[in-house]
Short mmCIF file of C-alpha atoms in Angstrom, two decimals:
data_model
loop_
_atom_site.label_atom_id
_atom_site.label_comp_id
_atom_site.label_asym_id
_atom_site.label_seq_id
_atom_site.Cartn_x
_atom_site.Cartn_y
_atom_site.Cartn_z
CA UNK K 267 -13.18 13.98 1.98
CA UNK K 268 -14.56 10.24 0.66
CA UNK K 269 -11.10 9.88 -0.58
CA UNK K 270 -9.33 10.43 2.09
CA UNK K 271 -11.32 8.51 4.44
CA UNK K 272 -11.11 5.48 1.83
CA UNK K 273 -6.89 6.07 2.00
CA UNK K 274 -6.90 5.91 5.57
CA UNK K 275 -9.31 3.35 5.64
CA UNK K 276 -6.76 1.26 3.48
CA UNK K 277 -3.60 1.87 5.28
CA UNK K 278 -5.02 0.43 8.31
CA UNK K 279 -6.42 -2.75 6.96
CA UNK K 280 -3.85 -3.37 5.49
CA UNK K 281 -1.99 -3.10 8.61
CA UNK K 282 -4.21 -5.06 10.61
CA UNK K 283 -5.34 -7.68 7.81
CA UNK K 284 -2.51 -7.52 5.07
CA UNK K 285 -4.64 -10.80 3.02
CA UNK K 286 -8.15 -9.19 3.11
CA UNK K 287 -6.89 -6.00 2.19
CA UNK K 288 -4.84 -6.98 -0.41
CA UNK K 289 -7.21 -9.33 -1.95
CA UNK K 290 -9.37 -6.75 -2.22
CA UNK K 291 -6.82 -4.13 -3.73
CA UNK K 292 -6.43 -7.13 -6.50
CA UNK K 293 -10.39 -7.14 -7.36
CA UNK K 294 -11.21 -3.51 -6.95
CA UNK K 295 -14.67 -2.53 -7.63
CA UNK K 296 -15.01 -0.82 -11.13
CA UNK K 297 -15.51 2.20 -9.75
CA UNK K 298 -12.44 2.44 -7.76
CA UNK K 299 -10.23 1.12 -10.94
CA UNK K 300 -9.15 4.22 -11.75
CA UNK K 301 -7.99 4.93 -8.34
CA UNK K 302 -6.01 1.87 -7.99
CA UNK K 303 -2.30 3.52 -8.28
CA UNK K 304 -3.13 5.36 -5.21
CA UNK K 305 -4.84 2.87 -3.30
CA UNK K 306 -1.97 0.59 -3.96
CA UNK K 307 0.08 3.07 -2.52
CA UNK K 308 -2.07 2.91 0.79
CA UNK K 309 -1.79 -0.71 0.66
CA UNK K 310 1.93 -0.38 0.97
CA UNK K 311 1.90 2.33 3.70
CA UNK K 312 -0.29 0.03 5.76
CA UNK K 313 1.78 -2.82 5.15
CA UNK K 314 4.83 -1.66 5.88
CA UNK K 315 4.09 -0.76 9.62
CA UNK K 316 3.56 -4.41 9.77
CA UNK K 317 5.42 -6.53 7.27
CA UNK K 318 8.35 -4.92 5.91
CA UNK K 319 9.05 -8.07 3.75
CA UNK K 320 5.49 -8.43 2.84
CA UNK K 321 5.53 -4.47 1.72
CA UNK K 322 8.70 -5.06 -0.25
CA UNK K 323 6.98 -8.03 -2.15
CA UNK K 324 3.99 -5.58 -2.56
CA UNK K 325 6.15 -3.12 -4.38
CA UNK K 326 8.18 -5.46 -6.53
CA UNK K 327 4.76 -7.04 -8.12
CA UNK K 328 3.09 -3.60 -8.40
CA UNK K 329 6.50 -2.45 -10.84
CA UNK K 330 6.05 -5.62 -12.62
CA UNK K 331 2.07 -4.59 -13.24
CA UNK K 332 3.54 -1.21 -14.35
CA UNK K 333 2.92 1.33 -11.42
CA UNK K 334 5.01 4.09 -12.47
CA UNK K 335 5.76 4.93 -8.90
CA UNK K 336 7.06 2.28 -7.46
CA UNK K 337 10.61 3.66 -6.68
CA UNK K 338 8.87 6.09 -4.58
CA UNK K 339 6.51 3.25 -2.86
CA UNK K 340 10.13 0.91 -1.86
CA UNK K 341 11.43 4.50 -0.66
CA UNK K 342 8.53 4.74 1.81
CA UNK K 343 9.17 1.17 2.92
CA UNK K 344 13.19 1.90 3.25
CA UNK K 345 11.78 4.76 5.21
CA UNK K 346 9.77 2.49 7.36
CA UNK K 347 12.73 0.66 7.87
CA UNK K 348 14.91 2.42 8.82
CA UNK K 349 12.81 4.59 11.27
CA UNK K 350 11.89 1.17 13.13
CA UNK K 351 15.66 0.40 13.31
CA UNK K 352 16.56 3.72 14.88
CA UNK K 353 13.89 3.55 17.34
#
């Protein structure tokens, strides 16, 4: 599907080019507003293959904006962590 394609699309930019794709998750197009919870979400995945620090700053500003899941987005970058530690 479009949105999937756009997710994975986002998780790997944001891998590869953390300041483009973030910048971009900060302006979204109106009509991806509404989508912006999820996307963020991407943005973190992506992230935190790269920049575990980074991912963690990520999370901490989108709870201050008022994502209501952020304790699940710093679980999948404690997740992250901890699977690059054990590897």
């Amino acid at each position: 599907s479009e949105e999937r394609d756009v997710d994975a699309a986002l998780a790997g930019w944001a891998s590869a080019h953390p300041t483009e794709a973030l910048a971009m998750l900060d302006d979204l197009p109106e009509d991806l507003q509404g989508q912006r919870d999820r996307l963020a979400r991407r943005g973190v995945e992506g992230l935190s293959d790269r920049d575990v620090t980074g991912a963690t700053d990520l999370v901490i500003r989108l709870a201050s904006e008022g994502v209501r899941k952020a304790g699940d987005l710093m679980g999948m970058v404690a997740d992250d962590t901890i699977l690059d530690w054990r590897v």
